[in-house]
JSON list of C-alpha atoms and ligand atoms in Angstrom, two decimals:
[
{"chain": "A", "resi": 1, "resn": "UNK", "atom": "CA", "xyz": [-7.89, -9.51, 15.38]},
{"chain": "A", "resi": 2, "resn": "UNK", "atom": "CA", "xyz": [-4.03, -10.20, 15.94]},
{"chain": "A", "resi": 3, "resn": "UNK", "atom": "CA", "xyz": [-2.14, -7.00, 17.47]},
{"chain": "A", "resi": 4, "resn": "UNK", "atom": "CA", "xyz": [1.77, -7.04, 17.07]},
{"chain": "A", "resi": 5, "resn": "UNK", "atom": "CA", "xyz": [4.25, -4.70, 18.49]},
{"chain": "A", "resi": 6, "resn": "UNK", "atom": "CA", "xyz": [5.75, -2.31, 16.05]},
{"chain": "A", "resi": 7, "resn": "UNK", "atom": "CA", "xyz": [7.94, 0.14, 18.18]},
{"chain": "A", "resi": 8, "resn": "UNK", "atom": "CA", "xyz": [7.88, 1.30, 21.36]},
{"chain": "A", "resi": 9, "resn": "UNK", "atom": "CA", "xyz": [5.70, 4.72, 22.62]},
{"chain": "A", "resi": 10, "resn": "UNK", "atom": "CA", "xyz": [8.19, 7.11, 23.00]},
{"chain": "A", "resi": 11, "resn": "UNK", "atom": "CA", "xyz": [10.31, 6.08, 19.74]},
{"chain": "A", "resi": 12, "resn": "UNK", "atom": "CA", "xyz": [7.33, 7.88, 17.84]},
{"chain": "A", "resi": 13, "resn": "UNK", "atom": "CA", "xyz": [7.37, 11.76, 17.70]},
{"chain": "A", "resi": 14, "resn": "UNK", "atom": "CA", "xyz": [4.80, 14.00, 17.28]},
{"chain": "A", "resi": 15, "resn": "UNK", "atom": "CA", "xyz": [4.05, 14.75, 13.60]},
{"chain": "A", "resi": 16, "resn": "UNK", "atom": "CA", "xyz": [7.07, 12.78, 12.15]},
{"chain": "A", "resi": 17, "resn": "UNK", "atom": "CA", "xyz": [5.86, 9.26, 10.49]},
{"chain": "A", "resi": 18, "resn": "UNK", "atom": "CA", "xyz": [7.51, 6.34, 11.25]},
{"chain": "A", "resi": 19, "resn": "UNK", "atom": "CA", "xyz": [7.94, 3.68, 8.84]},
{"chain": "A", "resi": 20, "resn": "UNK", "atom": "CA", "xyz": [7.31, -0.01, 10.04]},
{"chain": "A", "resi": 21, "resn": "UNK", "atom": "CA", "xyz": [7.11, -3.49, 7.95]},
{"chain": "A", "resi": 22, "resn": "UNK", "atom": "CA", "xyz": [4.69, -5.88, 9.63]},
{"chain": "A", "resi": 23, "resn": "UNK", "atom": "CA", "xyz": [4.88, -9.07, 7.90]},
{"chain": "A", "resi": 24, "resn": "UNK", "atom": "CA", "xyz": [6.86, -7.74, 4.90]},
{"chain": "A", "resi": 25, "resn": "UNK", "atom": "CA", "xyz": [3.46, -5.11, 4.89]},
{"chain": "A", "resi": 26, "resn": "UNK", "atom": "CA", "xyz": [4.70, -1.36, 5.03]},
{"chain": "A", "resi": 27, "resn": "UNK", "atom": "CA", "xyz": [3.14, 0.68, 7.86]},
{"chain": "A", "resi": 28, "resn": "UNK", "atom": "CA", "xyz": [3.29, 4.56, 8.38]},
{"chain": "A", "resi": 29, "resn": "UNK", "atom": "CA", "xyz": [2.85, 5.14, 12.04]},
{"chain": "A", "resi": 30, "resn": "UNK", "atom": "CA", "xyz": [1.79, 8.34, 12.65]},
{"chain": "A", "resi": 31, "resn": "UNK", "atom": "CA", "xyz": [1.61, 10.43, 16.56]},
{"chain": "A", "resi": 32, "resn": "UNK", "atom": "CA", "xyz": [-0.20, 13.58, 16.00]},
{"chain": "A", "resi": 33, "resn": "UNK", "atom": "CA", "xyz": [-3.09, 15.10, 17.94]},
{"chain": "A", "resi": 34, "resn": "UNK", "atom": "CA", "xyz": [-2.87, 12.96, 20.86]},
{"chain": "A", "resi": 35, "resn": "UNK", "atom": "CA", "xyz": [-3.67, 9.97, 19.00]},
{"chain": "A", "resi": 36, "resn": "UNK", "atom": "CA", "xyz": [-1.85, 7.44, 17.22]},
{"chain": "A", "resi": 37, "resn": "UNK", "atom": "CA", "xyz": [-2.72, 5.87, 13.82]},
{"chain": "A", "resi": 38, "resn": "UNK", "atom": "CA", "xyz": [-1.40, 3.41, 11.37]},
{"chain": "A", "resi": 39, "resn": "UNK", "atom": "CA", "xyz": [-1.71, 4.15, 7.27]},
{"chain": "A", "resi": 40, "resn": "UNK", "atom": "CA", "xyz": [-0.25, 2.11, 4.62]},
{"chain": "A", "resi": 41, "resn": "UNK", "atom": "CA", "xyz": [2.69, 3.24, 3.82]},
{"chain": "A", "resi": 42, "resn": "UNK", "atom": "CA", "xyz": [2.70, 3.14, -0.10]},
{"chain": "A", "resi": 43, "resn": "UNK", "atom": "CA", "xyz": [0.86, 6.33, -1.83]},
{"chain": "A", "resi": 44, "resn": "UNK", "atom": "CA", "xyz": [-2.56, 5.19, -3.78]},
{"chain": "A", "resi": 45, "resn": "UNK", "atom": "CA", "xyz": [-1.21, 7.14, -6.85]},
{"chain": "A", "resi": 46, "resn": "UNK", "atom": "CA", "xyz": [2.34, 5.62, -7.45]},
{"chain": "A", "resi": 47, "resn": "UNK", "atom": "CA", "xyz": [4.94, 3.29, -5.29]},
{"chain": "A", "resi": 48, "resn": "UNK", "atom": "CA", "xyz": [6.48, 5.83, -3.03]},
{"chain": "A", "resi": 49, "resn": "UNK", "atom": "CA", "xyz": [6.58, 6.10, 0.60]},
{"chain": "A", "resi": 50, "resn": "UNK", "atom": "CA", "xyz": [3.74, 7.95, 2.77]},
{"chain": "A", "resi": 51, "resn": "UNK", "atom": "CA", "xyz": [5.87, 8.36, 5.94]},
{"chain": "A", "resi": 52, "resn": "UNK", "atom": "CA", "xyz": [8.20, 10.78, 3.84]},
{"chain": "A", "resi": 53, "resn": "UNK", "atom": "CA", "xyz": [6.05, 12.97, 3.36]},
{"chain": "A", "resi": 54, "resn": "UNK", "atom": "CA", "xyz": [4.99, 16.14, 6.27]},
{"chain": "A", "resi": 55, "resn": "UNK", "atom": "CA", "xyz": [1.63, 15.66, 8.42]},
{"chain": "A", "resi": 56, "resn": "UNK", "atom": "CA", "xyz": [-0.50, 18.46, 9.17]},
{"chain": "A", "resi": 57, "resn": "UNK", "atom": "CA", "xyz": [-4.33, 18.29, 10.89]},
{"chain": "A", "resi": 58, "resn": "UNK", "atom": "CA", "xyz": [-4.19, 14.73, 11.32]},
{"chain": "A", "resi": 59, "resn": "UNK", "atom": "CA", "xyz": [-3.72, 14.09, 7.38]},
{"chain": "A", "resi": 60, "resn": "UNK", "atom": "CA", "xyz": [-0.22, 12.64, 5.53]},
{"chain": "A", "resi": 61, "resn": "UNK", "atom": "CA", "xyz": [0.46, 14.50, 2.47]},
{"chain": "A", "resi": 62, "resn": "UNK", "atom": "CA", "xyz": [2.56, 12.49, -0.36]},
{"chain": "A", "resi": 63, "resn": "UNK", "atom": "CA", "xyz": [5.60, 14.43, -1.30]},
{"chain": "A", "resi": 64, "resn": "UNK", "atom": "CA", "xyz": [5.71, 13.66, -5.09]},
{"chain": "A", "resi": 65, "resn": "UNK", "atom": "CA", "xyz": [2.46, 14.81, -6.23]},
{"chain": "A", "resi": 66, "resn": "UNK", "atom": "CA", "xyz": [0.77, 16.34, -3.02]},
{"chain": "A", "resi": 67, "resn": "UNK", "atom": "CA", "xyz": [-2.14, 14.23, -2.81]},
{"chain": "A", "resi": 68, "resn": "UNK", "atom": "CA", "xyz": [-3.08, 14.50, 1.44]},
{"chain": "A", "resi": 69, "resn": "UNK", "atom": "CA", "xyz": [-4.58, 11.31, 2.88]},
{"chain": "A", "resi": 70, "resn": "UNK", "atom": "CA", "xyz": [-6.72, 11.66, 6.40]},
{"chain": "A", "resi": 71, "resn": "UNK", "atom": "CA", "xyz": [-4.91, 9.23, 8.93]},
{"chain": "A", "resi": 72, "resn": "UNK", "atom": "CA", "xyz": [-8.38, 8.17, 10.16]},
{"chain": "A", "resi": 73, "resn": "UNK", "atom": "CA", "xyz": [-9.80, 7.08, 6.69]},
{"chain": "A", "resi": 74, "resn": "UNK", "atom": "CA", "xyz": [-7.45, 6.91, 4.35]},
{"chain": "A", "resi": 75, "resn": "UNK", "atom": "CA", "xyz": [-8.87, 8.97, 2.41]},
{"chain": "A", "resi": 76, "resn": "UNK", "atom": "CA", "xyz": [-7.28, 11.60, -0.08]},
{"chain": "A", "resi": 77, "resn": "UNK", "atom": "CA", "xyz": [-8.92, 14.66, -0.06]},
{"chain": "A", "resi": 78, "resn": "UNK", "atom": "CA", "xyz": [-7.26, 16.25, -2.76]},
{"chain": "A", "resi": 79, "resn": "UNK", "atom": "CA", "xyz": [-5.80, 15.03, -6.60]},
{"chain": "A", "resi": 80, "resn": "UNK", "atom": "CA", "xyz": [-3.97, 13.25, -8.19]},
{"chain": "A", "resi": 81, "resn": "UNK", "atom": "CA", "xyz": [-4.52, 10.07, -5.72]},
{"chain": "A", "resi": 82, "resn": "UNK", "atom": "CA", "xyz": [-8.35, 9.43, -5.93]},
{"chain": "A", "resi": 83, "resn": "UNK", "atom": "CA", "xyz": [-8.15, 6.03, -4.11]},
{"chain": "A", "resi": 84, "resn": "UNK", "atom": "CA", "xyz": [-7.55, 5.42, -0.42]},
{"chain": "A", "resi": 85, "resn": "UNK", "atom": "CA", "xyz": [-4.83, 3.80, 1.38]},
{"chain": "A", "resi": 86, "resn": "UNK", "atom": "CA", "xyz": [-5.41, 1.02, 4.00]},
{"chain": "A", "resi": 87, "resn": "UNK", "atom": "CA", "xyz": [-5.26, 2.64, 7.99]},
{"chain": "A", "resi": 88, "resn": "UNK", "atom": "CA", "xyz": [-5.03, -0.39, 10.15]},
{"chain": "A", "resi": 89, "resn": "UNK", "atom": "CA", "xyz": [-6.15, -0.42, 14.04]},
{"chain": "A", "resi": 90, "resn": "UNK", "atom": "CA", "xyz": [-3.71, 0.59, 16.83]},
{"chain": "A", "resi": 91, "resn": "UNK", "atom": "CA", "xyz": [-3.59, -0.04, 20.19]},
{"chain": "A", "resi": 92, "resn": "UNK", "atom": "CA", "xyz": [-1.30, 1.39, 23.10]},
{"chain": "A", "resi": 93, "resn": "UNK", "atom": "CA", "xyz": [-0.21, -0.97, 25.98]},
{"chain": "A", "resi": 94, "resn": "UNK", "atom": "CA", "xyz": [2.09, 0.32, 28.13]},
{"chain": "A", "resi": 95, "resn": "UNK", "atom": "CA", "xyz": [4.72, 1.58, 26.77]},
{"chain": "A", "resi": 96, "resn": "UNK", "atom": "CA", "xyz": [4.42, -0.48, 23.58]},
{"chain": "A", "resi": 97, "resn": "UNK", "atom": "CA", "xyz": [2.27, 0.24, 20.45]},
{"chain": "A", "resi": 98, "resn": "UNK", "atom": "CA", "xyz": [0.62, -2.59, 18.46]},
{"chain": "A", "resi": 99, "resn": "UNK", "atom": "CA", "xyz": [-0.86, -2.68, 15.14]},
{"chain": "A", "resi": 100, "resn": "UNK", "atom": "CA", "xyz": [-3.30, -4.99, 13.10]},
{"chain": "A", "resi": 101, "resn": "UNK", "atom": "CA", "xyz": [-3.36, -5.49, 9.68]},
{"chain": "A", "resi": 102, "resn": "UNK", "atom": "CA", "xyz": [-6.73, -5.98, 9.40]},
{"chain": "A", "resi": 103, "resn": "UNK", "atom": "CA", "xyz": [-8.35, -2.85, 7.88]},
{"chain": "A", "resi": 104, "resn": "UNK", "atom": "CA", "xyz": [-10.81, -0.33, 8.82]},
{"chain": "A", "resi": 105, "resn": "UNK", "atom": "CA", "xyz": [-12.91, 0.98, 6.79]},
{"chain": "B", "resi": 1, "resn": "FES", "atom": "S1", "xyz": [2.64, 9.46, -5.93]},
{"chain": "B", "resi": 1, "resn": "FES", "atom": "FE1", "xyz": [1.46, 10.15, -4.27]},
{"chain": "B", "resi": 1, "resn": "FES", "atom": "S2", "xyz": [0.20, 11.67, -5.14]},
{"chain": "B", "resi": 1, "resn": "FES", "atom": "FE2", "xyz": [1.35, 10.94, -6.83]}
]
């Protein structure tokens, strides 16, 4: 599993997504609850953006249609979007977080 560095630590704040492109992939990185996770950034349910939408108890909701998508599954647990997103594995060194683009399930 290949980690890359996205950002560093302190560039992410707490409950405000961050948008990254790994390899022309786009990655919502997310800091909330003491953890950090990693969600594809593109909504299941149409091609808009994840990270602009608000996070609340550790899920991402999309802000076109509402649909809220848990940060550790990827998994929307409410309509229209009835598929998941990809979450990816992160890692903290240091001062630097690193993401992989292979999935979790
Ligand atoms: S585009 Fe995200 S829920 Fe419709």
């Amino acid at each position: 599993m290949t980690f890359v560095r996205v950002c560093g630590a302190d560039e992410l704040e707490e409950d405000t997504p961050k948008r990254v492109e790994i390899d022309g992939t786009p990655v919502s990185l997310v800091r909330t609850e003491g953890e950090v996770f990693a969600i594809h950034d593109i909504c299941s349910h149409a091609n808009v953006s994840l990270s602009e939408g608000e996070v609340d108890d550790c899920h991402i909701e999309c802000w076109l249609h509402g649909s809220r998508f848990d940060l550790r599954s990827g998994k929307p647990d409410s309509l229209p979007a009835t598929r998941p997103v990809p979450v990816y594995p992160v890692k903290i060194e240091g001062d630097d977080v690193l993401v992989s683009l292979s999935q979790e399930s």
